[in-house]
Amino acid sequence: MSWRTVVISQHAKVSYSGRKIVVQTKDATHQVPIDDIQILLVATTQAVLTASAITELSEAGAKIIFTGKDGNPTCETIADYPGNRSLASIQQQVEWGTGLKETLWTAIIQAKIAMQIQCAQLLGKDIEDLTTEADAMVFADRTNREAVIARKYFQLVFDKDFVRTEYSPINAALNYGYSLLLSAVNREIVCNGYLTQFGIHHHNGVSDFNLGSDLMEPFRPVIDYWVAHQKFNELTPDVKFGLVELLNLELEYNGQITILRNALTKHVQNCLKFMTTPKEEFDVKVVMTHEVPNNALISHV
C-alpha cells in the first residue's frame, strides 16, 4: 500500500527509472520507490516532469497535484483507464437510487457535524448552540442544518466576524487543506473503479469532483482544528507542509486507531460498498486523538 507524500518545492526534474521516481535538484538527486508514493505534490512552477514519470505514477494509482504561482492547488491527475473500472460499475453508479444516496448523505453529514462539535469542544468553546442545531437534523438534512451549523461553527472556532467566503490567511489555509483532502479522496474513488463526477448530494454540472466533495465531508474538521491552533499571517510553505503532513495524523475511524490517509481509504471503500451492496443502516464515526505517530513520514525536497 502506498503511504508517502512527496513534495517538490524547488526547481527540479522529476523522471522515472527502474520502478523509482527520480527527483533531481541543483544540490542532490533523490530516488523514491514508485509503489511508496500516494501523492506527489508539485508545489512550485519551476519543476519539470517527464511523460514517463506521469504515466508510471498514474498507473501505480498515485495522485499528482500541481500548484499555481500563488502556491494553491490548480489541477490534479485523474486516471482515465483504471484497471478495475467497468461499464457495469459505471452504469451502477449512474443508477444509484435516491433513497440510498440520502441514507449515505445523512450518515456523512451527521459524522461531519459530530466532528465539528468535537473540534469546537476541544478548543474550549461553548457547544450548546451547535448541539441544539444538530439535534434538530432530519433525514437527508432537508432543513439544511449543515449550513446553519457551519456558519455558527466557523464563527465560534475562529472569530465572530469570520466569513468563510472572504479572502484571509485562515481561509487560504483551510482551502489548501481541503483541496488536499479532496485529492486524496478522489484518488481512492478512482482506484475503486468509480467516477468522481457523479455524487450522492453535490450535483455541480461543471465539477469533476462531486462524489469526492461528498465523501470527504466528515474529515474537514481535522483541517479546521489544525488551522485553529496555528498563528500565521500568510500561507507560507511551512503552513502548507504542516497541512500536507496532516495526512499522517493519528485519529480514530469507526472504532479503530489509524492515520488520516488510511482512514480516507477505508471510508471511501465503505461508502462505495454501501452503495453497491446496501444495508439498512450506515455509520460513520471519526474521533481526533491528538497524536501524530512516529512513523508519520513525509518526503520534502
GROMACS .gro file of C-alpha atoms in nm:
model
  301
    1MET     CA    1   0.000   0.000   0.000
    2SER     CA    2   0.133   0.343  -0.094
    3TRP     CA    3   0.178   0.576   0.201
    4ARG     CA    4   0.418   0.856   0.117
    5THR     CA    5   0.351   1.217   0.018
    6VAL     CA    6   0.638   1.365  -0.183
    7VAL     CA    7   0.652   1.745  -0.207
    8ILE     CA    8   0.851   1.921  -0.480
    9SER     CA    9   0.913   2.277  -0.360
   10GLN     CA   10   1.209   2.396  -0.569
   11HIS     CA   11   1.349   2.383  -0.921
   12ALA     CA   12   1.371   2.014  -1.006
   13LYS     CA   13   1.340   1.750  -1.274
   14VAL     CA   14   1.117   1.454  -1.196
   15SER     CA   15   1.174   1.141  -1.402
   16TYR     CA   16   1.125   0.765  -1.385
   17SER     CA   17   1.380   0.484  -1.376
   18GLY     CA   18   1.359   0.125  -1.257
   19ARG     CA   19   1.036   0.145  -1.052
   20LYS     CA   20   1.161   0.462  -0.886
   21ILE     CA   21   1.076   0.829  -0.921
   22VAL     CA   22   1.397   1.028  -0.955
   23VAL     CA   23   1.399   1.390  -0.834
   24GLN     CA   24   1.699   1.592  -0.945
   25THR     CA   25   1.762   1.931  -0.781
   26LYS     CA   26   2.064   2.158  -0.809
   27ASP     CA   27   2.201   2.011  -0.486
   28ALA     CA   28   2.117   1.641  -0.493
   29THR     CA   29   1.933   1.352  -0.654
   30HIS     CA   30   1.657   1.171  -0.463
   31GLN     CA   31   1.505   0.835  -0.552
   32VAL     CA   32   1.170   0.718  -0.417
   33PRO     CA   33   1.016   0.374  -0.489
   34ILE     CA   34   0.710   0.444  -0.702
   35ASP     CA   35   0.498   0.195  -0.508
   36ASP     CA   36   0.553   0.402  -0.190
   37ILE     CA   37   0.409   0.721  -0.337
   38GLN     CA   38   0.046   0.801  -0.271
   39ILE     CA   39   0.060   1.172  -0.358
   40LEU     CA   40   0.317   1.377  -0.550
   41LEU     CA   41   0.258   1.745  -0.470
   42VAL     CA   42   0.433   1.976  -0.715
   43ALA     CA   43   0.441   2.291  -0.501
   44THR     CA   44   0.636   2.502  -0.749
   45THR     CA   45   0.607   2.612  -1.111
   46GLN     CA   46   0.981   2.552  -1.155
   47ALA     CA   47   0.960   2.173  -1.182
   48VAL     CA   48   0.970   1.957  -1.493
   49LEU     CA   49   0.801   1.615  -1.501
   50THR     CA   50   0.874   1.365  -1.775
   51ALA     CA   51   0.592   1.186  -1.954
   52SER     CA   52   0.718   0.852  -1.825
   53ALA     CA   53   0.707   0.975  -1.464
   54ILE     CA   54   0.349   1.098  -1.502
   55THR     CA   55   0.239   0.779  -1.678
   56GLU     CA   56   0.402   0.542  -1.430
   57LEU     CA   57   0.266   0.733  -1.130
   58SER     CA   58  -0.082   0.725  -1.280
   59GLU     CA   59  -0.061   0.352  -1.350
   60ALA     CA   60   0.058   0.296  -0.991
   61GLY     CA   61  -0.251   0.477  -0.862
   62ALA     CA   62  -0.062   0.780  -0.732
   63LYS     CA   63  -0.216   1.125  -0.743
   64ILE     CA   64  -0.019   1.420  -0.885
   65ILE     CA   65  -0.128   1.766  -0.766
   66PHE     CA   66   0.003   2.080  -0.936
   67THR     CA   67   0.002   2.426  -0.778
   68GLY     CA   68  -0.001   2.768  -0.941
   69LYS     CA   69   0.218   3.073  -0.888
   70ASP     CA   70   0.033   3.152  -0.566
   71GLY     CA   71   0.112   2.805  -0.432
   72ASN     CA   72  -0.250   2.690  -0.428
   73PRO     CA   73  -0.353   2.365  -0.599
   74THR     CA   74  -0.478   2.428  -0.953
   75CYS     CA   75  -0.515   2.081  -1.106
   76GLU     CA   76  -0.454   1.713  -1.047
   77THR     CA   77  -0.420   1.396  -1.248
   78ILE     CA   78  -0.714   1.161  -1.293
   79ALA     CA   79  -0.657   0.810  -1.427
   80ASP     CA   80  -0.886   0.766  -1.730
   81TYR     CA   81  -0.849   0.391  -1.753
   82PRO     CA   82  -0.812   0.226  -1.412
   83GLY     CA   83  -0.786  -0.150  -1.444
   84ASN     CA   84  -1.087  -0.220  -1.224
   85ARG     CA   85  -1.333   0.019  -1.393
   86SER     CA   86  -1.602  -0.149  -1.600
   87LEU     CA   87  -1.918  -0.048  -1.784
   88ALA     CA   88  -2.118  -0.235  -1.520
   89SER     CA   89  -1.973  -0.034  -1.230
   90ILE     CA   90  -2.026   0.297  -1.412
   91GLN     CA   91  -2.384   0.209  -1.503
   92GLN     CA   92  -2.449   0.101  -1.146
   93GLN     CA   93  -2.312   0.431  -1.017
   94VAL     CA   94  -2.528   0.636  -1.253
   95GLU     CA   95  -2.834   0.441  -1.137
   96TRP     CA   96  -2.774   0.471  -0.762
   97GLY     CA   97  -3.114   0.518  -0.601
   98THR     CA   98  -3.225   0.836  -0.428
   99GLY     CA   99  -3.303   0.654  -0.104
  100LEU     CA  100  -2.954   0.503  -0.086
  101LYS     CA  101  -2.787   0.835  -0.161
  102GLU     CA  102  -2.992   1.012   0.104
  103THR     CA  103  -2.914   0.743   0.363
  104LEU     CA  104  -2.541   0.773   0.297
  105TRP     CA  105  -2.555   1.153   0.291
  106THR     CA  106  -2.735   1.157   0.625
  107ALA     CA  107  -2.462   0.945   0.786
  108ILE     CA  108  -2.186   1.156   0.631
  109ILE     CA  109  -2.332   1.488   0.746
  110GLN     CA  110  -2.405   1.354   1.095
  111ALA     CA  111  -2.040   1.247   1.119
  112LYS     CA  112  -1.919   1.586   0.993
  113ILE     CA  113  -2.133   1.777   1.242
  114ALA     CA  114  -2.021   1.548   1.526
  115MET     CA  115  -1.660   1.623   1.432
  116GLN     CA  116  -1.729   1.997   1.419
  117ILE     CA  117  -1.879   1.983   1.767
  118GLN     CA  118  -1.581   1.782   1.891
  119CYS     CA  119  -1.339   2.032   1.733
  120ALA     CA  120  -1.514   2.327   1.897
  121GLN     CA  121  -1.524   2.148   2.231
  122LEU     CA  122  -1.153   2.063   2.217
  123LEU     CA  123  -1.086   2.431   2.155
  124GLY     CA  124  -1.274   2.517   2.473
  125LYS     CA  125  -1.580   2.667   2.302
  126ASP     CA  126  -1.940   2.655   2.423
  127ILE     CA  127  -2.103   2.388   2.205
  128GLU     CA  128  -2.459   2.409   2.338
  129ASP     CA  129  -2.591   2.600   2.036
  130LEU     CA  130  -2.424   2.360   1.792
  131THR     CA  131  -2.561   2.059   1.977
  132THR     CA  132  -2.913   2.204   1.972
  133GLU     CA  133  -2.893   2.254   1.596
  134ALA     CA  134  -2.752   1.903   1.547
  135ASP     CA  135  -3.040   1.752   1.743
  136ALA     CA  136  -3.282   1.920   1.500
  137MET     CA  137  -3.134   1.749   1.195
  138VAL     CA  138  -3.370   1.528   0.993
  139PHE     CA  139  -3.315   1.255   0.734
  140ALA     CA  140  -3.119   1.378   0.430
  141ASP     CA  141  -3.078   1.712   0.612
  142ARG     CA  142  -3.382   1.854   0.435
  143THR     CA  143  -3.387   2.152   0.674
  144ASN     CA  144  -3.023   2.228   0.585
  145ARG     CA  145  -2.885   2.213   0.940
  146GLU     CA  146  -2.541   2.162   0.787
  147ALA     CA  147  -2.529   2.519   0.655
  148VAL     CA  148  -2.671   2.668   0.976
  149ILE     CA  149  -2.423   2.479   1.192
  150ALA     CA  150  -2.131   2.561   0.960
  151ARG     CA  151  -2.191   2.936   0.990
  152LYS     CA  152  -2.211   2.922   1.369
  153TYR     CA  153  -1.923   2.676   1.393
  154PHE     CA  154  -1.670   2.881   1.197
  155GLN     CA  155  -1.750   3.198   1.391
  156LEU     CA  156  -1.716   3.000   1.713
  157VAL     CA  157  -1.386   2.837   1.621
  158PHE     CA  158  -1.218   3.138   1.459
  159ASP     CA  159  -1.392   3.471   1.524
  160LYS     CA  160  -1.743   3.612   1.547
  161ASP     CA  161  -1.669   3.826   1.240
  162PHE     CA  162  -1.521   3.538   1.042
  163VAL     CA  163  -1.672   3.492   0.694
  164ARG     CA  164  -1.585   3.172   0.512
  165THR     CA  165  -1.608   3.326   0.164
  166GLU     CA  166  -1.376   3.623   0.229
  167TYR     CA  167  -1.007   3.613   0.149
  168SER     CA  168  -0.790   3.576   0.458
  169PRO     CA  169  -0.485   3.372   0.559
  170ILE     CA  170  -0.714   3.141   0.757
  171ASN     CA  171  -0.942   3.078   0.460
  172ALA     CA  172  -0.641   3.027   0.236
  173ALA     CA  173  -0.508   2.760   0.473
  174LEU     CA  174  -0.849   2.595   0.503
  175ASN     CA  175  -0.890   2.585   0.125
  176TYR     CA  176  -0.542   2.439   0.082
  177GLY     CA  177  -0.608   2.168   0.338
  178TYR     CA  178  -0.950   2.085   0.194
  179SER     CA  179  -0.802   2.056  -0.156
  180LEU     CA  180  -0.550   1.800  -0.027
  181LEU     CA  181  -0.831   1.602   0.135
  182LEU     CA  182  -1.035   1.615  -0.185
  183SER     CA  183  -0.744   1.494  -0.395
  184ALA     CA  184  -0.680   1.203  -0.160
  185VAL     CA  185  -1.049   1.104  -0.168
  186ASN     CA  186  -1.064   1.138  -0.548
  187ARG     CA  187  -0.768   0.905  -0.573
  188GLU     CA  188  -0.946   0.638  -0.371
  189ILE     CA  189  -1.266   0.672  -0.575
  190VAL     CA  190  -1.077   0.620  -0.899
  191CYS     CA  191  -0.874   0.332  -0.752
  192ASN     CA  192  -1.203   0.159  -0.670
  193GLY     CA  193  -1.322   0.190  -1.029
  194TYR     CA  194  -1.579   0.469  -0.993
  195LEU     CA  195  -1.627   0.813  -1.144
  196THR     CA  196  -1.565   1.124  -0.936
  197GLN     CA  197  -1.823   1.328  -1.130
  198PHE     CA  198  -2.141   1.153  -1.010
  199GLY     CA  199  -2.208   1.250  -0.649
  200ILE     CA  200  -2.466   1.145  -0.393
  201HIS     CA  201  -2.552   1.504  -0.294
  202HIS     CA  202  -2.335   1.751  -0.484
  203HIS     CA  203  -2.451   1.786  -0.845
  204ASN     CA  204  -2.246   2.073  -0.982
  205GLY     CA  205  -2.259   2.035  -1.358
  206VAL     CA  206  -1.914   2.185  -1.409
  207SER     CA  207  -1.738   1.999  -1.126
  208ASP     CA  208  -1.543   1.681  -1.190
  209PHE     CA  209  -1.530   1.602  -0.819
  210ASN     CA  210  -1.888   1.587  -0.691
  211LEU     CA  211  -1.850   1.244  -0.531
  212GLY     CA  212  -1.519   1.336  -0.372
  213SER     CA  213  -1.675   1.653  -0.231
  214ASP     CA  214  -1.949   1.439  -0.075
  215LEU     CA  215  -1.734   1.170   0.079
  216MET     CA  216  -1.465   1.397   0.227
  217GLU     CA  217  -1.708   1.591   0.449
  218PRO     CA  218  -1.652   1.410   0.785
  219PHE     CA  219  -1.279   1.487   0.770
  220ARG     CA  220  -1.293   1.862   0.706
  221PRO     CA  221  -1.284   1.946   1.080
  222VAL     CA  222  -0.938   1.785   1.101
  223ILE     CA  223  -0.815   2.073   0.886
  224ASP     CA  224  -1.017   2.327   1.086
  225TYR     CA  225  -0.874   2.205   1.416
  226TRP     CA  226  -0.514   2.225   1.296
  227VAL     CA  227  -0.556   2.571   1.143
  228ALA     CA  228  -0.725   2.699   1.460
  229HIS     CA  229  -0.411   2.607   1.656
  230GLN     CA  230  -0.171   2.794   1.427
  231LYS     CA  231  -0.065   3.157   1.427
  232PHE     CA  232   0.030   3.291   1.083
  233ASN     CA  233  -0.025   3.600   0.870
  234GLU     CA  234   0.007   3.432   0.531
  235LEU     CA  235   0.001   3.089   0.372
  236THR     CA  236   0.374   3.017   0.395
  237PRO     CA  237   0.548   2.697   0.278
  238ASP     CA  238   0.572   2.586   0.642
  239VAL     CA  239   0.195   2.615   0.681
  240LYS     CA  240   0.143   2.419   0.359
  241PHE     CA  241   0.382   2.144   0.468
  242GLY     CA  242   0.202   2.123   0.800
  243LEU     CA  243  -0.127   2.071   0.617
  244VAL     CA  244   0.028   1.807   0.393
  245GLU     CA  245   0.160   1.625   0.699
  246LEU     CA  246  -0.192   1.604   0.840
  247LEU     CA  247  -0.244   1.305   0.612
  248ASN     CA  248  -0.033   1.120   0.869
  249LEU     CA  249  -0.233   1.246   1.168
  250GLU     CA  250  -0.347   0.970   1.401
  251LEU     CA  251  -0.721   0.952   1.461
  252GLU     CA  252  -0.999   0.704   1.527
  253TYR     CA  253  -1.220   0.587   1.243
  254ASN     CA  254  -1.517   0.362   1.322
  255GLY     CA  255  -1.356   0.246   1.645
  256GLN     CA  256  -1.008   0.176   1.503
  257ILE     CA  257  -0.694   0.385   1.553
  258THR     CA  258  -0.534   0.469   1.219
  259ILE     CA  259  -0.384   0.763   1.031
  260LEU     CA  260  -0.586   1.003   0.822
  261ARG     CA  261  -0.471   0.879   0.480
  262ASN     CA  262  -0.566   0.520   0.571
  263ALA     CA  263  -0.897   0.633   0.720
  264LEU     CA  264  -0.980   0.803   0.390
  265THR     CA  265  -0.906   0.480   0.204
  266LYS     CA  266  -1.130   0.277   0.432
  267HIS     CA  267  -1.402   0.542   0.434
  268VAL     CA  268  -1.427   0.556   0.055
  269GLN     CA  269  -1.434   0.177   0.035
  270ASN     CA  270  -1.709   0.160   0.298
  271CYS     CA  271  -1.921   0.423   0.124
  272LEU     CA  272  -1.891   0.262  -0.218
  273LYS     CA  273  -1.962  -0.082  -0.075
  274PHE     CA  274  -2.279   0.052   0.086
  275MET     CA  275  -2.395   0.199  -0.245
  276THR     CA  276  -2.335  -0.129  -0.430
  277THR     CA  277  -2.441  -0.378  -0.161
  278PRO     CA  278  -2.675  -0.170   0.054
  279LYS     CA  279  -2.794  -0.243   0.405
  280GLU     CA  280  -3.049  -0.068   0.622
  281GLU     CA  281  -2.802   0.150   0.811
  282PHE     CA  282  -2.464   0.308   0.753
  283ASP     CA  283  -2.249   0.453   1.029
  284VAL     CA  284  -1.950   0.686   1.016
  285LYS     CA  285  -1.762   0.795   1.325
  286VAL     CA  286  -1.441   0.997   1.327
  287VAL     CA  287  -1.267   1.098   1.651
  288MET     CA  288  -0.948   1.302   1.688
  289THR     CA  289  -0.686   1.157   1.923
  290HIS     CA  290  -0.432   1.446   1.927
  291GLU     CA  291  -0.136   1.225   1.838
  292VAL     CA  292   0.099   1.201   1.543
  293PRO     CA  293   0.269   0.859   1.517
  294ASN     CA  294   0.648   0.840   1.499
  295ASN     CA  295   0.633   0.674   1.157
  296ALA     CA  296   0.434   0.964   1.008
  297LEU     CA  297   0.693   1.043   0.743
  298ILE     CA  298   0.682   1.294   0.464
  299SER     CA  299   0.939   1.339   0.190
  300HIS     CA  300   1.021   1.702   0.118
  301VAL     CA  301   1.272   1.821  -0.141
   0.00000   0.00000   0.00000
